[in-house]
JSON list of C-alpha atoms in Angstrom, two decimals:
[
{"chain": "A", "resi": 237, "resn": "ARG", "atom": "CA", "xyz": [-19.47, 16.74, -12.83]},
{"chain": "A", "resi": 238, "resn": "ASP", "atom": "CA", "xyz": [-16.10, 16.19, -14.41]},
{"chain": "A", "resi": 239, "resn": "PRO", "atom": "CA", "xyz": [-13.64, 14.52, -12.01]},
{"chain": "A", "resi": 240, "resn": "THR", "atom": "CA", "xyz": [-10.53, 15.66, -13.89]},
{"chain": "A", "resi": 241, "resn": "ARG", "atom": "CA", "xyz": [-9.12, 17.86, -11.15]},
{"chain": "A", "resi": 242, "resn": "GLY", "atom": "CA", "xyz": [-8.62, 16.05, -7.85]},
{"chain": "A", "resi": 243, "resn": "GLY", "atom": "CA", "xyz": [-10.22, 12.84, -9.03]},
{"chain": "A", "resi": 244, "resn": "LEU", "atom": "CA", "xyz": [-13.42, 11.17, -7.96]},
{"chain": "A", "resi": 245, "resn": "ALA", "atom": "CA", "xyz": [-12.90, 11.67, -4.23]},
{"chain": "A", "resi": 246, "resn": "THR", "atom": "CA", "xyz": [-12.33, 15.43, -4.44]},
{"chain": "A", "resi": 247, "resn": "THR", "atom": "CA", "xyz": [-15.24, 15.91, -6.83]},
{"chain": "A", "resi": 248, "resn": "LEU", "atom": "CA", "xyz": [-17.65, 14.02, -4.58]},
{"chain": "A", "resi": 249, "resn": "LYS", "atom": "CA", "xyz": [-16.36, 15.70, -1.42]},
{"chain": "A", "resi": 250, "resn": "GLU", "atom": "CA", "xyz": [-17.02, 19.11, -3.02]},
{"chain": "A", "resi": 251, "resn": "ILE", "atom": "CA", "xyz": [-20.56, 18.03, -3.93]},
{"chain": "A", "resi": 252, "resn": "ALA", "atom": "CA", "xyz": [-21.21, 16.63, -0.45]},
{"chain": "A", "resi": 253, "resn": "GLN", "atom": "CA", "xyz": [-20.04, 19.85, 1.19]},
{"chain": "A", "resi": 254, "resn": "SER", "atom": "CA", "xyz": [-21.93, 22.19, -1.13]},
{"chain": "A", "resi": 255, "resn": "CYS", "atom": "CA", "xyz": [-25.18, 20.19, -0.79]},
{"chain": "A", "resi": 256, "resn": "ARG", "atom": "CA", "xyz": [-24.73, 19.40, 2.93]},
{"chain": "A", "resi": 257, "resn": "VAL", "atom": "CA", "xyz": [-25.26, 15.66, 2.39]},
{"chain": "A", "resi": 258, "resn": "ASP", "atom": "CA", "xyz": [-23.13, 12.61, 3.09]},
{"chain": "A", "resi": 259, "resn": "ILE", "atom": "CA", "xyz": [-22.02, 10.43, 0.21]},
{"chain": "A", "resi": 260, "resn": "TRP", "atom": "CA", "xyz": [-21.23, 6.76, 0.79]},
{"chain": "A", "resi": 261, "resn": "LEU", "atom": "CA", "xyz": [-19.10, 5.04, -1.86]},
{"chain": "A", "resi": 262, "resn": "ASP", "atom": "CA", "xyz": [-18.77, 1.29, -2.34]},
{"chain": "A", "resi": 263, "resn": "GLU", "atom": "CA", "xyz": [-15.11, 0.63, -3.23]},
{"chain": "A", "resi": 264, "resn": "ALA", "atom": "CA", "xyz": [-15.92, -2.67, -4.97]},
{"chain": "A", "resi": 265, "resn": "ALA", "atom": "CA", "xyz": [-18.42, -0.91, -7.27]},
{"chain": "A", "resi": 266, "resn": "ILE", "atom": "CA", "xyz": [-16.02, 1.78, -8.52]},
{"chain": "A", "resi": 267, "resn": "PRO", "atom": "CA", "xyz": [-14.77, 0.77, -11.97]},
{"chain": "A", "resi": 268, "resn": "VAL", "atom": "CA", "xyz": [-10.97, 1.05, -11.96]},
{"chain": "A", "resi": 269, "resn": "ARG", "atom": "CA", "xyz": [-9.13, -0.87, -14.65]},
{"chain": "A", "resi": 270, "resn": "PRO", "atom": "CA", "xyz": [-6.74, -3.47, -13.19]},
{"chain": "A", "resi": 271, "resn": "GLU", "atom": "CA", "xyz": [-3.75, -1.93, -15.00]},
{"chain": "A", "resi": 272, "resn": "ALA", "atom": "CA", "xyz": [-4.58, 1.52, -13.60]},
{"chain": "A", "resi": 273, "resn": "ARG", "atom": "CA", "xyz": [-5.01, 0.12, -10.09]},
{"chain": "A", "resi": 274, "resn": "GLY", "atom": "CA", "xyz": [-1.72, -1.77, -10.36]},
{"chain": "A", "resi": 275, "resn": "LEU", "atom": "CA", "xyz": [0.22, 1.23, -11.63]},
{"chain": "A", "resi": 276, "resn": "ALA", "atom": "CA", "xyz": [-1.24, 3.51, -8.98]},
{"chain": "A", "resi": 277, "resn": "GLU", "atom": "CA", "xyz": [-0.31, 0.97, -6.31]},
{"chain": "A", "resi": 278, "resn": "MET", "atom": "CA", "xyz": [3.28, 0.72, -7.61]},
{"chain": "A", "resi": 279, "resn": "LEU", "atom": "CA", "xyz": [3.58, 4.52, -7.53]},
{"chain": "A", "resi": 280, "resn": "GLY", "atom": "CA", "xyz": [1.96, 4.86, -4.11]},
{"chain": "A", "resi": 281, "resn": "LEU", "atom": "CA", "xyz": [-1.03, 6.79, -5.46]},
{"chain": "A", "resi": 282, "resn": "ASP", "atom": "CA", "xyz": [-4.71, 6.43, -4.64]},
{"chain": "A", "resi": 283, "resn": "PRO", "atom": "CA", "xyz": [-6.81, 5.98, -7.81]},
{"chain": "A", "resi": 284, "resn": "LEU", "atom": "CA", "xyz": [-9.67, 7.89, -6.18]},
{"chain": "A", "resi": 285, "resn": "TYR", "atom": "CA", "xyz": [-7.59, 11.08, -6.29]},
{"chain": "A", "resi": 286, "resn": "LEU", "atom": "CA", "xyz": [-6.18, 10.74, -9.80]},
{"chain": "A", "resi": 287, "resn": "ALA", "atom": "CA", "xyz": [-7.43, 12.85, -12.71]},
{"chain": "A", "resi": 288, "resn": "ASN", "atom": "CA", "xyz": [-10.13, 11.12, -14.72]},
{"chain": "A", "resi": 289, "resn": "GLU", "atom": "CA", "xyz": [-10.20, 12.65, -18.21]},
{"chain": "A", "resi": 290, "resn": "GLY", "atom": "CA", "xyz": [-13.39, 11.94, -20.12]},
{"chain": "A", "resi": 291, "resn": "LYS", "atom": "CA", "xyz": [-15.36, 10.71, -17.12]},
{"chain": "A", "resi": 292, "resn": "CYS", "atom": "CA", "xyz": [-18.63, 11.98, -15.68]},
{"chain": "A", "resi": 293, "resn": "VAL", "atom": "CA", "xyz": [-20.07, 11.84, -12.18]},
{"chain": "A", "resi": 294, "resn": "ALA", "atom": "CA", "xyz": [-23.86, 12.09, -12.01]},
{"chain": "A", "resi": 295, "resn": "LEU", "atom": "CA", "xyz": [-26.03, 12.17, -8.92]},
{"chain": "A", "resi": 296, "resn": "VAL", "atom": "CA", "xyz": [-29.52, 10.96, -9.72]},
{"chain": "A", "resi": 297, "resn": "THR", "atom": "CA", "xyz": [-32.41, 9.50, -7.78]},
{"chain": "A", "resi": 298, "resn": "ALA", "atom": "CA", "xyz": [-32.32, 5.81, -6.90]},
{"chain": "A", "resi": 299, "resn": "GLU", "atom": "CA", "xyz": [-35.30, 5.29, -9.21]},
{"chain": "A", "resi": 300, "resn": "GLU", "atom": "CA", "xyz": [-33.54, 6.90, -12.19]},
{"chain": "A", "resi": 301, "resn": "ALA", "atom": "CA", "xyz": [-30.12, 5.29, -11.64]},
{"chain": "A", "resi": 302, "resn": "PRO", "atom": "CA", "xyz": [-30.79, 1.93, -13.37]},
{"chain": "A", "resi": 303, "resn": "ARG", "atom": "CA", "xyz": [-32.15, 3.65, -16.50]},
{"chain": "A", "resi": 304, "resn": "LEU", "atom": "CA", "xyz": [-29.21, 6.06, -16.66]},
{"chain": "A", "resi": 305, "resn": "VAL", "atom": "CA", "xyz": [-26.63, 3.29, -16.22]},
{"chain": "A", "resi": 306, "resn": "ALA", "atom": "CA", "xyz": [-28.35, 1.16, -18.88]},
{"chain": "A", "resi": 307, "resn": "ALA", "atom": "CA", "xyz": [-28.37, 4.08, -21.32]},
{"chain": "A", "resi": 308, "resn": "LEU", "atom": "CA", "xyz": [-24.69, 4.84, -20.69]},
{"chain": "A", "resi": 309, "resn": "ARG", "atom": "CA", "xyz": [-23.71, 1.20, -21.11]},
{"chain": "A", "resi": 310, "resn": "ARG", "atom": "CA", "xyz": [-25.30, 1.11, -24.56]},
{"chain": "A", "resi": 311, "resn": "HIS", "atom": "CA", "xyz": [-22.46, 3.34, -25.78]},
{"chain": "A", "resi": 312, "resn": "PRO", "atom": "CA", "xyz": [-18.92, 1.88, -26.05]},
{"chain": "A", "resi": 313, "resn": "LEU", "atom": "CA", "xyz": [-17.46, 4.72, -23.96]},
{"chain": "A", "resi": 314, "resn": "GLY", "atom": "CA", "xyz": [-19.96, 4.07, -21.18]},
{"chain": "A", "resi": 315, "resn": "GLU", "atom": "CA", "xyz": [-19.62, 0.32, -20.85]},
{"chain": "A", "resi": 316, "resn": "ALA", "atom": "CA", "xyz": [-18.14, 0.65, -17.34]},
{"chain": "A", "resi": 317, "resn": "ALA", "atom": "CA", "xyz": [-20.93, 2.92, -16.06]},
{"chain": "A", "resi": 318, "resn": "ALA", "atom": "CA", "xyz": [-22.00, 1.92, -12.56]},
{"chain": "A", "resi": 319, "resn": "VAL", "atom": "CA", "xyz": [-23.84, 2.94, -9.45]},
{"chain": "A", "resi": 320, "resn": "ILE", "atom": "CA", "xyz": [-20.96, 3.46, -7.02]},
{"chain": "A", "resi": 321, "resn": "GLY", "atom": "CA", "xyz": [-22.68, 4.73, -3.92]},
{"chain": "A", "resi": 322, "resn": "GLU", "atom": "CA", "xyz": [-25.53, 6.61, -2.36]},
{"chain": "A", "resi": 323, "resn": "VAL", "atom": "CA", "xyz": [-26.39, 10.03, -1.01]},
{"chain": "A", "resi": 324, "resn": "ARG", "atom": "CA", "xyz": [-27.75, 10.31, 2.52]},
{"chain": "A", "resi": 325, "resn": "PRO", "atom": "CA", "xyz": [-28.77, 13.20, 4.74]},
{"chain": "A", "resi": 326, "resn": "GLY", "atom": "CA", "xyz": [-25.70, 14.50, 6.51]},
{"chain": "A", "resi": 327, "resn": "ARG", "atom": "CA", "xyz": [-23.16, 17.24, 7.00]},
{"chain": "A", "resi": 328, "resn": "GLY", "atom": "CA", "xyz": [-20.95, 17.16, 3.91]},
{"chain": "A", "resi": 329, "resn": "GLN", "atom": "CA", "xyz": [-18.89, 14.03, 4.49]},
{"chain": "A", "resi": 330, "resn": "LEU", "atom": "CA", "xyz": [-17.61, 11.46, 2.01]},
{"chain": "A", "resi": 331, "resn": "TYR", "atom": "CA", "xyz": [-17.22, 7.86, 3.14]},
{"chain": "A", "resi": 332, "resn": "LEU", "atom": "CA", "xyz": [-15.78, 4.78, 1.45]},
{"chain": "A", "resi": 333, "resn": "ARG", "atom": "CA", "xyz": [-16.98, 1.29, 2.33]},
{"chain": "A", "resi": 334, "resn": "THR", "atom": "CA", "xyz": [-13.78, -0.61, 1.63]},
{"chain": "A", "resi": 335, "resn": "ALA", "atom": "CA", "xyz": [-13.51, -3.93, -0.14]},
{"chain": "A", "resi": 336, "resn": "TYR", "atom": "CA", "xyz": [-12.44, -5.38, 3.23]},
{"chain": "A", "resi": 337, "resn": "GLY", "atom": "CA", "xyz": [-15.60, -4.27, 5.05]},
{"chain": "A", "resi": 338, "resn": "GLY", "atom": "CA", "xyz": [-14.23, -1.20, 6.77]},
{"chain": "A", "resi": 339, "resn": "THR", "atom": "CA", "xyz": [-15.27, 2.43, 6.49]},
{"chain": "A", "resi": 340, "resn": "LYS", "atom": "CA", "xyz": [-12.91, 5.25, 5.63]},
{"chain": "A", "resi": 341, "resn": "ARG", "atom": "CA", "xyz": [-13.68, 8.98, 5.59]},
{"chain": "A", "resi": 342, "resn": "LEU", "atom": "CA", "xyz": [-12.30, 10.68, 2.49]},
{"chain": "A", "resi": 343, "resn": "GLU", "atom": "CA", "xyz": [-11.21, 14.30, 2.24]},
{"chain": "A", "resi": 344, "resn": "MET", "atom": "CA", "xyz": [-10.34, 16.56, -0.69]},
{"chain": "A", "resi": 345, "resn": "LEU", "atom": "CA", "xyz": [-6.96, 16.21, -2.32]},
{"chain": "A", "resi": 346, "resn": "ALA", "atom": "CA", "xyz": [-4.46, 18.47, -0.58]},
{"chain": "A", "resi": 347, "resn": "GLY", "atom": "CA", "xyz": [-1.57, 19.54, -2.80]},
{"chain": "A", "resi": 348, "resn": "ALA", "atom": "CA", "xyz": [-0.23, 17.40, -5.61]},
{"chain": "A", "resi": 349, "resn": "PRO", "atom": "CA", "xyz": [-0.79, 13.62, -5.62]},
{"chain": "A", "resi": 350, "resn": "LEU", "atom": "CA", "xyz": [2.77, 12.58, -4.88]},
{"chain": "A", "resi": 351, "resn": "PRO", "atom": "CA", "xyz": [3.78, 8.98, -4.26]},
{"chain": "A", "resi": 352, "resn": "ARG", "atom": "CA", "xyz": [4.07, 7.72, -0.72]},
{"chain": "A", "resi": 353, "resn": "ILE", "atom": "CA", "xyz": [7.63, 6.82, 0.14]},
{"chain": "A", "resi": 354, "resn": "CYS", "atom": "CA", "xyz": [7.65, 3.95, 2.62]}
]
């Protein structure tokens, strides 16, 4: 799937709901460039909900994942390919295991991704 509209989180939430499975993401495994993460943080935006032009989200079996990632990494545009989570039986939820060890339930993007004003 193409995560352009609504970003990675919205794309995966749609897949989880339509397939009636739960998807668990590992925040530390999601490749976000440091400059993109920094800019998003300065603007109060969550990188998981930002448009990702030219990216692809693929759900494959655990056995096929290493071969797919290796094949993608052989191309310069796929050098950041990674396994970022797993699919489990469930009810259409999307969860993020945070870099700090917590768990956060993610929903679809609602409205436009506007900065948080603190």
